[in-house]
Amino acid sequence: MTSRRNFLKTTGVASLAALSPMQQVMAMLKKDNQLGIQLFSIPKMLSEDFLNGIKLLEKQGYKELELFGPFPFSAESNKKSWEQAGKMLGFSGSGYFGRSAKEVKQILEDHGMSSPGTHTDLDTLENHMESLGEAAAILGHKYVTLPAIPDDRRQTIDDYKRMADTFNTIGENAKKNGVKLGYHNHGYGIKPWEGGVVPLQILLENTDPDLVFFEMDIFWTTCGGADPIAYLNKYPNRYKMLHLKDMKEKKEFSGDGGSMQQWMPMFPLMASAGDGVLDLVGIVNKAKEVGVEHFFVEQDMVADPEVALDRSARFLYPKL
């Protein structure tokens, strides 16, 4: 009750009842959380003109940025794979987009932004943690997050058990280097495998909660056939970040979501927050209740960022 009174006093809003349900949820988050965005939403724009990309996000109200690699210190395997992907996807830059970590930090400060986390690859997490930790200290990253497990390391249940052990080892090393390991789920590993075992739950239940943290992508979780709120309820305090985007209509993978062939039909279903069928009010409310700290919009390589990302911002973080 006190927090509500403080909110009303500091914002000048006469009553929370005067706001929409989503506005009520996000308004109560405003003191503790800033609206965030994963920069993979606009990789081409940043590659062509990094500063103007940042200015666009600032204008739309985004305050927290989640970066993606590879970076100058990243594993060569990751640099090579991204070089090939960039050519295919139509952009050349990534990481710091030709700048140093200190230069990026200054640009963010100049525009009232911060970067609590970054995505990076498994090879870099396993073999270049010291360099990653040094860069994180400059930029203020709290979380270093793996966006996907390589295909060849998630083929069997035993692979997932080994990956849980790997996460614990990386998480311990991350802690020594001043950061926390996160894992971002896509849609694979969510549907039950043989014997009813759910691979994602192997990771959640066999990793040290003090060393390994999770970032839920609500779109891909839904594609995998799971309910984001149910996972947040079942594993409180494990999820520390959320990727937010909406879904035009609710659909699941035709199979287990383990291949690009199953992912591709889902991309056209991505929508700006509030333009789809997902229960964003309930998801965000539950996320805050169970310990989620950061909320990042992610609309992968969105075609019209000036409109689409602004729609998400206005829905999730209304101007009061």
Coordinates of C-alpha atoms in Angstrom, one line a residue:
M1 CA 0.0 0.0 0.0
T2 CA 2.8 2.4 0.8
S3 CA 4.5 1.8 -2.5
R4 CA 1.2 2.6 -4.3
R5 CA 0.8 5.8 -2.4
N6 CA 4.4 6.8 -3.1
F7 CA 3.8 6.0 -6.8
L8 CA 0.7 8.2 -6.9
K9 CA 2.5 11.0 -5.2
T10 CA 5.6 11.0 -7.4
T11 CA 3.7 10.6 -10.7
G12 CA 0.7 12.9 -10.0
V13 CA -1.7 10.2 -11.2
A14 CA -4.9 10.6 -9.2
S15 CA -5.7 6.9 -9.0
L16 CA -4.4 3.6 -10.4
A17 CA -8.0 2.7 -11.2
A18 CA -7.8 5.5 -13.9
L19 CA -5.2 3.5 -15.8
S20 CA -5.6 0.4 -18.0
P21 CA -4.6 -3.0 -16.5
M22 CA -1.3 -2.9 -18.3
Q23 CA -0.6 0.7 -17.3
Q24 CA -1.3 -0.3 -13.7
V25 CA 1.2 -3.1 -13.9
M26 CA 3.9 -1.2 -15.7
A27 CA 3.3 1.9 -13.6
M28 CA 4.1 0.0 -10.4
L29 CA 7.3 -1.3 -12.0
K30 CA 8.5 2.1 -13.0
K31 CA 10.4 2.8 -9.8
D32 CA 12.4 -0.4 -10.0
N33 CA 12.7 -1.2 -13.7
Q34 CA 13.5 0.7 -16.9
L35 CA 12.0 -0.3 -20.3
G36 CA 14.6 -2.4 -22.1
I37 CA 15.3 -3.6 -25.6
Q38 CA 17.5 -6.3 -27.1
L39 CA 19.5 -4.7 -29.8
F40 CA 19.0 -7.6 -32.2
S41 CA 15.7 -5.8 -32.9
I42 CA 17.6 -3.3 -35.1
P43 CA 21.0 -4.8 -36.1
K44 CA 20.9 -3.4 -39.6
M45 CA 20.1 0.1 -38.5
L46 CA 22.9 0.0 -35.8
S47 CA 25.3 -1.4 -38.4
E48 CA 24.7 1.4 -40.8
D49 CA 24.4 4.2 -38.3
F50 CA 25.0 3.2 -34.7
L51 CA 24.5 6.7 -33.1
N52 CA 21.2 7.3 -34.9
G53 CA 19.9 3.9 -33.9
I54 CA 20.6 4.7 -30.3
K55 CA 18.9 8.1 -30.7
L56 CA 15.8 6.4 -32.1
L57 CA 15.6 4.1 -29.1
E58 CA 16.1 7.0 -26.8
K59 CA 13.3 8.9 -28.4
Q60 CA 11.0 5.9 -28.0
G61 CA 11.7 5.7 -24.3
Y62 CA 14.1 2.7 -24.1
K63 CA 16.5 3.0 -21.2
E64 CA 18.1 -0.4 -20.8
L65 CA 19.9 -2.1 -23.7
E66 CA 20.9 -5.7 -24.0
L67 CA 23.8 -6.1 -26.5
F68 CA 24.6 -9.1 -28.7
G69 CA 28.0 -10.3 -29.9
P70 CA 30.4 -11.2 -31.3
F71 CA 32.8 -8.7 -29.7
P72 CA 36.4 -8.0 -30.3
F73 CA 37.4 -10.6 -27.6
S74 CA 34.9 -13.2 -28.7
A75 CA 35.9 -16.7 -29.8
E76 CA 36.9 -16.9 -33.5
S77 CA 34.3 -19.6 -34.1
N78 CA 31.6 -17.1 -33.1
K79 CA 33.1 -14.3 -35.3
K80 CA 33.1 -16.6 -38.3
S81 CA 29.6 -17.8 -37.9
W82 CA 28.3 -14.3 -37.4
E83 CA 30.1 -13.1 -40.5
Q84 CA 28.3 -15.7 -42.5
A85 CA 24.9 -14.9 -40.8
G86 CA 25.4 -11.2 -41.3
K87 CA 25.9 -11.6 -45.1
M88 CA 22.7 -13.7 -45.3
L89 CA 20.7 -11.4 -43.1
G90 CA 21.9 -8.1 -44.7
F91 CA 24.0 -6.4 -42.0
S92 CA 27.7 -6.3 -41.3
G93 CA 28.1 -5.0 -37.7
S94 CA 27.5 -6.5 -34.2
G95 CA 28.9 -6.2 -30.7
Y96 CA 30.2 -2.7 -30.4
F97 CA 29.7 -1.8 -34.1
G98 CA 33.3 -0.8 -34.7
R99 CA 33.7 1.0 -31.4
S100 CA 35.4 0.1 -28.1
A101 CA 33.5 -0.8 -25.0
K102 CA 34.5 2.5 -23.4
E103 CA 33.1 4.4 -26.4
V104 CA 29.9 2.5 -26.3
K105 CA 29.6 3.2 -22.6
Q106 CA 30.0 6.9 -23.2
I107 CA 27.4 7.0 -25.9
L108 CA 24.9 5.2 -23.6
E109 CA 25.6 7.6 -20.8
D110 CA 25.2 10.6 -23.1
H111 CA 21.7 9.3 -24.0
G112 CA 20.6 8.3 -20.5
M113 CA 20.9 4.6 -21.1
S114 CA 22.6 1.6 -19.4
S115 CA 23.3 -2.0 -20.4
P116 CA 22.6 -4.5 -17.7
G117 CA 23.3 -7.5 -19.9
T118 CA 24.6 -8.9 -23.1
H119 CA 24.2 -12.0 -25.2
T120 CA 27.2 -14.0 -26.2
D121 CA 28.1 -17.5 -27.4
L122 CA 29.0 -20.7 -25.6
D123 CA 32.6 -20.8 -26.9
T124 CA 33.2 -17.3 -25.5
L125 CA 31.6 -18.2 -22.2
E126 CA 33.7 -21.3 -21.8
N127 CA 37.0 -19.9 -23.0
H128 CA 37.1 -16.1 -22.9
M129 CA 35.3 -15.3 -19.6
E130 CA 38.1 -13.1 -18.3
S131 CA 37.9 -10.8 -21.3
L132 CA 34.1 -10.9 -21.2
G133 CA 34.2 -9.9 -17.5
E134 CA 36.6 -7.0 -18.2
A135 CA 34.3 -5.6 -20.9
A136 CA 31.2 -6.2 -18.6
A137 CA 32.9 -4.1 -15.9
I138 CA 33.3 -1.2 -18.3
L139 CA 29.8 -1.4 -19.7
G140 CA 28.0 -2.2 -16.4
H141 CA 26.7 -5.6 -17.5
K142 CA 25.3 -7.7 -14.7
Y143 CA 24.3 -10.7 -16.8
V144 CA 26.2 -12.5 -19.6
T145 CA 23.6 -14.6 -21.4
L146 CA 23.7 -17.5 -23.7
P147 CA 21.0 -17.0 -26.4
A148 CA 21.0 -20.6 -27.7
I149 CA 22.7 -23.9 -27.1
P150 CA 24.6 -25.1 -30.2
D151 CA 22.7 -27.8 -32.1
D152 CA 25.3 -30.5 -31.6
R153 CA 25.2 -30.1 -27.8
R154 CA 21.5 -30.6 -27.3
Q155 CA 20.7 -33.8 -29.2
T156 CA 19.9 -36.1 -26.3
I157 CA 18.8 -36.0 -22.7
D158 CA 22.4 -36.8 -21.6
D159 CA 23.5 -33.7 -23.6
Y160 CA 21.1 -31.6 -21.6
K161 CA 22.4 -33.1 -18.3
R162 CA 26.0 -32.4 -19.4
M163 CA 24.9 -28.8 -20.4
A164 CA 23.5 -28.3 -16.9
D165 CA 27.0 -29.3 -15.5
T166 CA 28.6 -26.9 -18.1
F167 CA 26.3 -24.1 -17.0
N168 CA 27.3 -24.6 -13.4
T169 CA 31.0 -24.5 -14.3
I170 CA 30.6 -21.4 -16.4
G171 CA 28.4 -19.8 -13.7
E172 CA 31.1 -20.3 -11.1
N173 CA 33.7 -18.7 -13.4
A174 CA 31.4 -15.9 -14.3
K175 CA 30.9 -15.1 -10.6
K176 CA 34.7 -15.0 -10.1
N177 CA 34.8 -12.4 -13.0
G178 CA 32.1 -10.2 -11.5
V179 CA 29.1 -11.2 -13.7
K180 CA 26.2 -13.7 -13.7
L181 CA 25.5 -16.4 -16.3
G182 CA 22.1 -16.3 -17.9
Y183 CA 20.4 -18.7 -20.3
H184 CA 17.8 -17.5 -22.8
N185 CA 15.4 -20.1 -24.1
H186 CA 14.2 -20.5 -27.6
G187 CA 11.4 -23.0 -28.3
Y188 CA 13.3 -26.2 -28.4
G189 CA 13.6 -28.5 -25.4
I190 CA 10.2 -27.4 -24.0
K191 CA 8.0 -30.2 -25.3
P192 CA 8.4 -33.5 -23.4
W193 CA 10.9 -36.0 -24.9
E194 CA 11.1 -39.7 -24.3
G195 CA 9.7 -40.7 -20.9
G196 CA 8.0 -37.4 -20.5
V197 CA 11.3 -35.6 -19.7
V198 CA 11.4 -31.9 -20.5
P199 CA 15.0 -30.8 -21.4
L200 CA 14.5 -27.2 -20.3
Q201 CA 13.5 -28.5 -16.9
I202 CA 16.7 -30.5 -16.7
L203 CA 18.5 -27.2 -17.0
L204 CA 16.3 -25.4 -14.4
E205 CA 16.5 -28.3 -11.9
N206 CA 20.1 -29.3 -12.2
T207 CA 21.8 -25.9 -12.1
D208 CA 22.9 -24.0 -9.0
P209 CA 20.4 -21.2 -8.4
D210 CA 23.2 -19.0 -7.1
L211 CA 25.2 -19.4 -10.3
V212 CA 22.8 -19.9 -13.2
F213 CA 20.0 -17.6 -14.1
F214 CA 17.4 -17.6 -16.8
E215 CA 15.9 -15.3 -19.4
M216 CA 12.5 -16.2 -20.6
D217 CA 11.5 -15.4 -24.2
I218 CA 7.7 -15.5 -23.9
F219 CA 7.1 -15.9 -27.6
W220 CA 9.4 -18.9 -28.0
T221 CA 8.1 -20.4 -24.8
T222 CA 4.6 -20.3 -26.2
C223 CA 5.8 -21.7 -29.5
G224 CA 7.2 -24.6 -27.5
G225 CA 3.8 -25.4 -26.1
A226 CA 4.4 -24.0 -22.6
D227 CA 2.6 -21.4 -20.5
P228 CA 5.0 -18.6 -19.5
I229 CA 3.1 -17.9 -16.3
A230 CA 3.2 -21.6 -15.3
Y231 CA 7.0 -21.6 -15.7
L232 CA 7.4 -18.4 -13.7
N233 CA 5.2 -20.0 -11.0
K234 CA 7.0 -23.3 -10.9
Y235 CA 10.5 -21.8 -10.9
P236 CA 10.4 -18.6 -8.8
N237 CA 13.5 -16.5 -8.5
R238 CA 15.2 -18.4 -11.4
Y239 CA 14.1 -16.1 -14.1
K240 CA 15.8 -12.6 -13.9
M241 CA 15.1 -11.3 -17.4
L242 CA 12.2 -11.5 -19.8
H243 CA 12.1 -11.0 -23.6
L244 CA 8.8 -9.4 -24.5
K245 CA 7.0 -9.5 -27.8
D246 CA 3.5 -10.5 -28.7
M247 CA 2.0 -13.2 -31.0
K248 CA -0.6 -12.5 -33.7
E249 CA -2.2 -15.9 -33.1
K250 CA -1.3 -18.6 -30.7
K251 CA 0.5 -21.5 -32.5
E252 CA 3.0 -24.2 -31.5
F253 CA 5.8 -25.8 -33.4
S254 CA 4.8 -28.8 -35.6
G255 CA 7.5 -30.8 -33.8
D256 CA 9.9 -30.2 -30.9
G257 CA 11.2 -26.8 -32.3
G258 CA 14.7 -28.2 -32.7
S259 CA 15.3 -27.0 -36.2
M260 CA 15.3 -23.8 -38.3
Q261 CA 12.7 -25.3 -40.5
Q262 CA 10.3 -25.3 -37.6
W263 CA 11.3 -21.8 -36.5
M264 CA 10.8 -20.0 -39.8
P265 CA 7.0 -20.3 -40.0
M266 CA 6.8 -18.7 -36.6
F267 CA 8.6 -15.4 -37.3
P268 CA 5.7 -13.9 -39.2
L269 CA 3.6 -14.3 -36.1
M270 CA 5.7 -11.9 -34.0
A271 CA 3.9 -8.7 -33.1
S272 CA 4.4 -5.5 -31.2
A273 CA 3.4 -5.7 -27.5
G274 CA -0.3 -5.3 -27.2
D275 CA -1.0 -6.2 -30.8
G276 CA -1.3 -10.0 -30.2
V277 CA -3.0 -12.6 -28.1
L278 CA -0.4 -13.2 -25.3
D279 CA -1.4 -12.2 -21.8
L280 CA 1.3 -9.6 -21.3
V281 CA -0.4 -8.1 -18.3
G282 CA -0.5 -11.4 -16.5
I283 CA 3.0 -12.4 -17.6
V284 CA 4.6 -9.1 -16.5
N285 CA 2.7 -9.0 -13.2
K286 CA 3.8 -12.6 -12.4
A287 CA 7.3 -12.0 -13.5
K288 CA 7.7 -9.1 -11.1
E289 CA 6.2 -11.1 -8.3
V290 CA 8.7 -14.0 -8.7
G291 CA 11.9 -11.9 -9.1
V292 CA 12.4 -10.8 -12.7
E293 CA 14.6 -7.7 -12.8
H294 CA 14.7 -6.7 -16.4
F295 CA 12.2 -6.5 -19.2
F296 CA 13.5 -6.4 -22.8
V297 CA 11.5 -5.9 -25.9
E298 CA 12.8 -8.1 -28.6
Q299 CA 11.3 -8.0 -32.1
D300 CA 13.9 -9.9 -34.2
M301 CA 15.2 -7.7 -37.0
V302 CA 11.8 -5.9 -37.1
A303 CA 10.9 -4.5 -40.5
D304 CA 9.6 -1.1 -39.4
P305 CA 11.3 -0.2 -36.1
E306 CA 10.2 3.4 -36.0
V307 CA 6.6 2.2 -35.8
A308 CA 6.8 -1.4 -34.3
L309 CA 9.2 -0.7 -31.5
D310 CA 7.4 2.5 -30.6
R311 CA 4.1 0.6 -30.3
S312 CA 5.7 -1.9 -27.9
A313 CA 7.2 1.0 -25.9
R314 CA 3.8 2.8 -25.7
F315 CA 2.0 -0.3 -24.6
L316 CA 4.5 -1.5 -22.0
Y317 CA 5.7 1.8 -20.6
P318 CA 2.9 4.3 -21.1
K319 CA 3.6 8.0 -20.7
L320 CA 1.7 9.1 -17.6

